[in-house]
């Protein structure tokens, strides 16, 4: 149920949630209040170097900490926020909280200069808002370099308003020094023909691809191997999402994926826990 507490325990289906809130309309009203009452917070999940196992960055993932109903999953409220035209609010709440946390860790000396913090920006946000302007403002406000930050976009950003999005991404990279990751790669309608045109630094392989390998080991493995080679030959950084055990880690590392993220290395966690984890690693 939604009342479960603890780290990353958010398993509420949309229908269940709507039932709990009596109606979709009430849920939407509650969500608007949540945006103003600081109930939308980031959890941070480590990204690690698969060779060394060390944390090299994080992904910020939005959580709705409802005062009575516990944690509500972004899988539920992000699509709703997109429909309501409010997803940019979520995206920039998470972006700013992440930049602030990063500043704090830099000041405390628990992250080095190569550390990267990533957050997700929705296609709708790119359509509605001057993303580079807004992020420039947030970085300056908190005194953080764009080089410490990466934006994750899904390939749906390349369907609508492609010129605006490409312009924004170039700005993020060229003017702010940020990097851009393509999220959920292979989960959607990735066209390899389009890939060459995109100004992307990092490909994040979706967990689905790993699942396909387990279901159909031989052919799945050929596809994964060749995609990773393609990715490496094109000069992209690679991150595998959803690594849940040592076998998966070893497999991906042997195939040449440089970075990974998943429950095996750490669940998404509150800022404080992540800071402790960083400090622990620092101590060795
Ligand atoms: P995503 O960006 O692809 O994030 C990865 C998702 O995989 C997260 O789900 C994460 O908790 C989950 N995950 C991490 N490790 C594992 C693992 O080992 N196994 C499995 N099965 N799953 C794992 P989460 O946090 O529920 O987020 C779901 C999606 O919601 C995200 O997918 C992203 O598309 C969206 N989202 C989250 N925060 C934001 C945000 O601030 N803005 C926007 N626009 N979208 C967001
Ligand atoms: Mg992501
Ligand atoms: Mg992803
Ligand atoms: Mg995914």
Short mmCIF file of C-alpha atoms and ligand atoms in Angstrom, two decimals:
data_model
loop_
_atom_site.label_atom_id
_atom_site.label_comp_id
_atom_site.label_asym_id
_atom_site.label_seq_id
_atom_site.Cartn_x
_atom_site.Cartn_y
_atom_site.Cartn_z
CA UNK A 1 0.00 0.00 0.00
CA UNK A 2 1.00 3.62 -0.34
CA UNK A 3 1.51 3.82 3.43
CA UNK A 4 4.60 1.65 3.37
CA UNK A 5 7.58 3.66 4.47
CA UNK A 6 11.32 3.29 4.07
CA UNK A 7 13.62 3.77 1.18
CA UNK A 8 12.23 3.45 -2.29
CA UNK A 9 9.19 1.46 -1.19
CA UNK A 10 6.78 2.93 -3.65
CA UNK A 11 4.51 0.45 -5.24
CA UNK A 12 1.18 2.07 -5.90
CA UNK A 13 -0.72 1.44 -9.10
CA UNK A 14 -2.52 4.40 -10.63
CA UNK A 15 -5.95 2.83 -10.19
CA UNK A 16 -5.28 2.08 -6.54
CA UNK A 17 -4.14 5.63 -6.04
CA UNK A 18 -7.19 7.11 -7.71
CA UNK A 19 -9.35 4.90 -5.50
CA UNK A 20 -7.51 6.17 -2.42
CA UNK A 21 -8.05 9.74 -3.45
CA UNK A 22 -11.74 9.13 -4.30
CA UNK A 23 -11.30 10.63 -7.72
CA UNK A 24 -8.76 11.60 -10.32
CA UNK A 25 -9.80 15.18 -9.73
CA UNK A 26 -8.98 15.04 -6.03
CA UNK A 27 -5.64 13.45 -6.83
CA UNK A 28 -4.87 16.31 -9.20
CA UNK A 29 -5.82 18.90 -6.58
CA UNK A 30 -3.61 17.17 -4.02
CA UNK A 31 -0.77 17.16 -6.51
CA UNK A 32 -1.03 20.90 -7.05
CA UNK A 33 -0.83 21.37 -3.29
CA UNK A 34 2.12 18.98 -3.10
CA UNK A 35 4.09 21.15 -5.50
CA UNK A 36 3.72 24.14 -3.21
CA UNK A 37 4.18 22.31 0.06
CA UNK A 38 7.54 20.81 -0.77
CA UNK A 39 6.21 17.28 -0.85
CA UNK A 40 8.08 16.56 -4.08
CA UNK A 41 11.63 15.58 -3.18
CA UNK A 42 14.52 13.85 -4.90
CA UNK A 43 15.92 10.48 -3.95
CA UNK A 44 19.43 9.79 -5.17
CA UNK A 45 20.65 6.55 -6.72
CA UNK A 46 24.37 5.86 -7.17
CA UNK A 47 25.98 5.37 -10.56
CA UNK A 48 29.16 3.36 -10.39
CA UNK A 49 32.21 2.64 -12.50
CA UNK A 50 31.76 -1.05 -13.34
CA UNK A 51 35.52 -1.66 -13.27
CA UNK A 52 36.23 -0.19 -9.83
CA UNK A 53 32.79 -0.33 -8.24
CA UNK A 54 33.24 3.25 -7.08
CA UNK A 55 30.47 5.84 -7.15
CA UNK A 56 31.04 8.32 -9.95
CA UNK A 57 27.68 10.02 -9.95
CA UNK A 58 24.00 9.82 -9.19
CA UNK A 59 20.56 10.01 -10.71
CA UNK A 60 17.96 12.09 -8.93
CA UNK A 61 14.50 10.50 -8.96
CA UNK A 62 11.37 12.35 -7.89
CA UNK A 63 9.30 11.11 -4.95
CA UNK A 64 6.00 12.46 -3.72
CA UNK A 65 6.10 12.22 0.06
CA UNK A 66 2.42 12.45 0.83
CA UNK A 67 1.77 13.33 4.48
CA UNK A 68 -0.86 10.62 4.91
CA UNK A 69 -0.38 8.23 2.07
CA UNK A 70 3.38 7.74 2.13
CA UNK A 71 5.49 7.61 -0.97
CA UNK A 72 3.86 7.94 -4.35
CA UNK A 73 5.74 6.70 -7.40
CA UNK A 74 6.87 8.99 -10.22
CA UNK A 75 5.45 6.36 -12.57
CA UNK A 76 2.09 7.62 -11.31
CA UNK A 77 2.47 11.34 -10.91
CA UNK A 78 4.89 12.22 -13.74
CA UNK A 79 2.46 11.21 -16.51
CA UNK A 80 -0.30 13.07 -14.63
CA UNK A 81 1.92 16.14 -14.22
CA UNK A 82 2.65 16.02 -17.96
CA UNK A 83 -1.06 15.93 -18.73
CA UNK A 84 -1.70 18.81 -16.34
CA UNK A 85 1.06 20.89 -17.91
CA UNK A 86 2.91 20.91 -14.57
CA UNK A 87 5.79 18.54 -15.15
CA UNK A 88 8.29 21.37 -15.60
CA UNK A 89 7.59 22.32 -11.98
CA UNK A 90 8.60 18.83 -10.86
CA UNK A 91 11.64 18.80 -13.12
CA UNK A 92 13.00 22.09 -11.77
CA UNK A 93 12.19 21.27 -8.13
CA UNK A 94 14.29 18.12 -8.56
CA UNK A 95 16.98 19.94 -10.57
CA UNK A 96 17.38 22.66 -7.94
CA UNK A 97 17.36 20.25 -5.00
CA UNK A 98 20.01 18.18 -6.77
CA UNK A 99 22.21 21.19 -7.50
CA UNK A 100 21.89 22.27 -3.85
CA UNK A 101 22.80 18.82 -2.57
CA UNK A 102 25.74 18.72 -4.96
CA UNK A 103 26.98 22.08 -3.68
CA UNK A 104 26.78 20.78 -0.14
CA UNK A 105 28.79 17.65 -0.98
CA UNK A 106 31.39 19.63 -2.91
CA UNK A 107 31.78 21.96 0.08
CA UNK A 108 32.14 18.99 2.44
CA UNK A 109 34.72 17.47 0.12
CA UNK A 110 32.92 14.15 -0.31
CA UNK A 111 32.77 14.32 -4.12
CA UNK A 112 35.62 14.93 -6.54
CA UNK A 113 35.61 17.15 -9.60
CA UNK A 114 34.60 14.31 -11.95
CA UNK A 115 31.40 13.55 -10.05
CA UNK A 116 28.22 13.91 -12.15
CA UNK A 117 24.72 14.46 -10.85
CA UNK A 118 21.93 13.64 -13.32
CA UNK A 119 18.26 14.54 -13.32
CA UNK A 120 15.42 13.86 -15.74
CA UNK A 121 13.85 16.56 -17.88
CA UNK A 122 10.57 15.70 -19.59
CA UNK A 123 9.89 16.31 -23.25
CA UNK A 124 6.99 18.52 -22.18
CA UNK A 125 9.37 20.74 -20.22
CA UNK A 126 11.56 21.19 -23.30
CA UNK A 127 8.48 22.14 -25.29
CA UNK A 128 7.21 24.64 -22.72
CA UNK A 129 10.28 26.25 -21.20
CA UNK A 130 13.69 27.68 -22.00
CA UNK A 131 15.47 24.87 -20.16
CA UNK A 132 19.03 26.12 -20.65
CA UNK A 133 18.14 29.59 -19.32
CA UNK A 134 16.48 28.12 -16.25
CA UNK A 135 19.33 25.71 -15.49
CA UNK A 136 21.90 28.45 -16.01
CA UNK A 137 20.05 30.49 -13.40
CA UNK A 138 19.92 27.60 -10.93
CA UNK A 139 23.60 26.75 -11.37
CA UNK A 140 24.64 30.37 -10.83
CA UNK A 141 22.30 30.76 -7.87
CA UNK A 142 23.99 27.86 -6.07
CA UNK A 143 27.49 28.33 -7.43
CA UNK A 144 27.81 24.98 -9.15
CA UNK A 145 29.56 24.33 -12.48
CA UNK A 146 27.49 22.87 -15.32
CA UNK A 147 30.26 20.34 -15.79
CA UNK A 148 29.10 18.54 -12.68
CA UNK A 149 25.61 18.07 -14.09
CA UNK A 150 23.97 15.79 -16.66
CA UNK A 151 20.44 15.95 -18.04
CA UNK A 152 18.58 12.74 -18.93
CA UNK A 153 16.13 12.92 -21.79
CA UNK A 154 14.12 10.16 -23.45
CA UNK A 155 13.98 9.73 -27.17
CA UNK A 156 10.48 11.19 -27.21
CA UNK A 157 12.17 14.60 -27.06
CA UNK A 158 13.20 14.02 -30.64
CA UNK A 159 9.68 13.55 -31.95
CA UNK A 160 8.14 16.98 -31.43
CA UNK A 161 9.77 20.37 -31.85
CA UNK A 162 13.04 18.68 -32.68
CA UNK A 163 14.75 21.93 -33.65
CA UNK A 164 13.89 23.65 -30.40
CA UNK A 165 15.03 20.65 -28.38
CA UNK A 166 18.27 20.28 -30.33
CA UNK A 167 18.96 23.99 -29.84
CA UNK A 168 18.36 23.70 -26.11
CA UNK A 169 20.59 20.64 -25.82
CA UNK A 170 23.40 22.40 -27.70
CA UNK A 171 23.08 25.33 -25.30
CA UNK A 172 23.26 23.06 -22.26
CA UNK A 173 26.42 21.49 -23.66
CA UNK A 174 28.24 24.37 -25.32
CA UNK A 175 27.33 27.22 -22.98
CA UNK A 176 26.90 25.49 -19.66
CA UNK A 177 29.30 22.57 -20.08
CA UNK A 178 26.67 20.03 -19.10
CA UNK A 179 26.35 16.58 -20.65
CA UNK A 180 23.22 14.96 -22.03
CA UNK A 181 22.19 11.33 -21.60
CA UNK A 182 19.65 9.46 -23.69
CA UNK A 183 17.52 7.55 -21.16
CA UNK A 184 15.79 4.19 -21.61
CA UNK A 185 17.78 3.49 -24.77
CA UNK A 186 16.25 0.52 -26.61
CA UNK A 187 13.03 0.68 -24.59
CA UNK A 188 11.21 2.88 -27.07
CA UNK A 189 11.42 3.53 -30.74
CA UNK A 190 15.14 4.26 -30.94
CA UNK A 191 16.02 4.72 -34.54
CA UNK A 192 19.68 4.09 -35.16
CA UNK A 193 19.48 6.42 -38.13
CA UNK A 194 18.44 9.30 -35.85
CA UNK A 195 21.11 8.54 -33.29
CA UNK A 196 23.90 9.96 -35.43
CA UNK A 197 22.18 13.35 -35.58
CA UNK A 198 21.69 13.80 -31.86
CA UNK A 199 24.00 15.74 -29.60
CA UNK A 200 24.13 13.10 -26.89
CA UNK A 201 27.07 12.19 -24.64
CA UNK A 202 25.76 9.15 -22.84
CA UNK A 203 23.51 6.22 -23.69
CA UNK A 204 21.60 4.64 -20.82
CA UNK A 205 20.72 1.06 -21.71
CA UNK A 206 17.31 0.14 -20.43
CA UNK A 207 16.94 -2.83 -18.10
CA UNK A 208 14.62 -4.39 -20.67
CA UNK A 209 17.59 -5.25 -22.82
CA UNK A 210 19.15 -7.20 -19.97
CA UNK A 211 15.86 -9.02 -19.53
CA UNK A 212 15.83 -9.92 -23.22
CA UNK A 213 19.27 -11.48 -22.85
CA UNK A 214 18.15 -13.64 -19.97
CA UNK A 215 15.10 -14.81 -21.88
CA UNK A 216 16.98 -15.53 -25.07
CA UNK A 217 20.59 -15.72 -24.04
CA UNK A 218 22.33 -16.33 -27.34
CA UNK A 219 20.57 -13.89 -29.63
CA UNK A 220 20.04 -11.34 -26.88
CA UNK A 221 23.73 -11.38 -26.15
CA UNK A 222 24.66 -10.79 -29.79
CA UNK A 223 22.36 -7.78 -29.92
CA UNK A 224 23.66 -6.33 -26.64
CA UNK A 225 27.32 -6.91 -27.58
CA UNK A 226 26.94 -5.19 -30.90
CA UNK A 227 24.97 -2.28 -29.50
CA UNK A 228 27.64 -1.73 -26.87
CA UNK A 229 30.36 -1.86 -29.54
CA UNK A 230 28.41 0.63 -31.62
CA UNK A 231 28.02 2.87 -28.59
CA UNK A 232 31.73 2.68 -27.77
CA UNK A 233 32.78 3.20 -31.40
CA UNK A 234 30.60 6.30 -31.60
CA UNK A 235 32.31 7.65 -28.51
CA UNK A 236 29.32 7.59 -26.20
CA UNK A 237 29.61 6.93 -22.50
CA UNK A 238 27.53 3.91 -21.55
CA UNK A 239 25.44 3.31 -18.46
CA UNK A 240 23.44 0.14 -17.87
CA UNK A 241 20.27 0.67 -15.86
CA UNK A 242 18.67 -1.75 -13.45
CA UNK A 243 21.61 -3.95 -12.43
CA UNK A 244 20.22 -6.22 -9.71
CA UNK A 245 22.91 -8.84 -9.13
CA UNK A 246 26.59 -9.72 -9.55
CA UNK A 247 25.97 -11.83 -12.65
CA UNK A 248 24.42 -8.86 -14.42
CA UNK A 249 27.27 -6.61 -13.36
CA UNK A 250 29.92 -9.05 -14.55
CA UNK A 251 28.15 -9.66 -17.83
CA UNK A 252 27.84 -5.95 -18.64
CA UNK A 253 31.38 -5.19 -17.58
CA UNK A 254 32.75 -7.98 -19.80
CA UNK A 255 30.69 -6.67 -22.69
CA UNK A 256 32.35 -3.29 -22.28
CA UNK A 257 29.74 -1.13 -20.55
CA UNK A 258 31.61 1.44 -18.48
CA UNK A 259 29.03 2.45 -15.86
CA UNK A 260 26.06 0.95 -14.09
CA UNK A 261 23.15 1.78 -11.87
CA UNK A 262 20.76 -0.51 -10.03
CA UNK A 263 19.55 -2.00 -6.76
CA UNK A 264 22.73 -4.11 -6.61
CA UNK A 265 24.77 -0.95 -6.03
CA UNK A 266 22.16 0.96 -4.11
CA UNK A 267 18.49 1.89 -4.10
CA UNK A 268 17.40 5.47 -4.58
CA UNK A 269 17.82 7.06 -1.13
CA UNK A 270 17.26 10.36 0.69
CA UNK A 271 19.91 13.07 0.46
CA UNK A 272 21.31 12.39 3.92
CA UNK A 273 21.83 8.69 3.30
CA UNK A 274 23.50 9.43 0.00
CA UNK A 275 25.82 11.92 1.67
CA UNK A 276 26.75 9.30 4.28
CA UNK A 277 27.43 6.77 1.56
CA UNK A 278 29.74 9.26 -0.18
CA UNK A 279 31.58 10.04 3.03
CA UNK A 280 31.97 6.32 3.75
CA UNK A 281 33.48 5.71 0.33
CA UNK A 282 35.81 8.62 0.82
CA UNK A 283 37.11 7.06 4.04
CA UNK A 284 37.80 3.92 1.92
P1 LIG B 1 14.25 6.40 -15.27
O1 LIG B 1 14.74 7.78 -15.44
O2 LIG B 1 14.58 5.40 -16.33
O3 LIG B 1 14.77 5.94 -13.84
C1 LIG B 1 15.16 4.63 -13.55
C2 LIG B 1 14.08 3.88 -12.80
O4 LIG B 1 14.54 2.55 -12.55
C3 LIG B 1 13.74 4.47 -11.45
O5 LIG B 1 12.36 4.27 -11.20
C4 LIG B 1 14.58 3.61 -10.51
O6 LIG B 1 14.11 3.61 -9.18
C5 LIG B 1 14.43 2.27 -11.16
N1 LIG B 1 15.51 1.36 -10.82
C6 LIG B 1 16.75 1.64 -10.37
N2 LIG B 1 17.47 0.54 -10.17
C7 LIG B 1 16.68 -0.51 -10.52
C8 LIG B 1 16.89 -1.93 -10.54
O7 LIG B 1 17.94 -2.46 -10.20
N3 LIG B 1 15.84 -2.68 -10.98
C9 LIG B 1 14.66 -2.15 -11.37
N4 LIG B 1 13.70 -2.96 -11.77
N5 LIG B 1 14.43 -0.80 -11.37
C10 LIG B 1 15.44 0.00 -10.94
P2 LIG B 1 11.48 5.42 -10.53
O8 LIG B 1 12.27 6.13 -9.51
O9 LIG B 1 10.19 4.80 -10.14
O10 LIG B 1 11.24 6.41 -11.73
C11 LIG B 1 10.49 6.01 -12.84
C12 LIG B 1 10.59 7.00 -13.95
O11 LIG B 1 9.97 8.24 -13.60
C13 LIG B 1 12.03 7.40 -14.31
O12 LIG B 1 12.64 6.40 -15.12
C14 LIG B 1 11.80 8.69 -15.05
O13 LIG B 1 11.42 8.44 -16.38
C15 LIG B 1 10.60 9.27 -14.31
N6 LIG B 1 11.07 10.31 -13.37
C16 LIG B 1 11.56 10.19 -12.12
N7 LIG B 1 11.89 11.41 -11.60
C17 LIG B 1 11.62 12.32 -12.57
C18 LIG B 1 11.74 13.75 -12.66
O14 LIG B 1 12.21 14.45 -11.74
N8 LIG B 1 11.32 14.34 -13.82
C19 LIG B 1 10.82 13.60 -14.87
N9 LIG B 1 10.43 14.27 -15.99
N10 LIG B 1 10.71 12.27 -14.83
C20 LIG B 1 11.10 11.63 -13.69
MG1 LIG B 2 16.48 8.67 -15.93
MG1 LIG B 3 16.07 5.20 -17.46
MG1 LIG B 4 14.38 2.67 -17.71
#
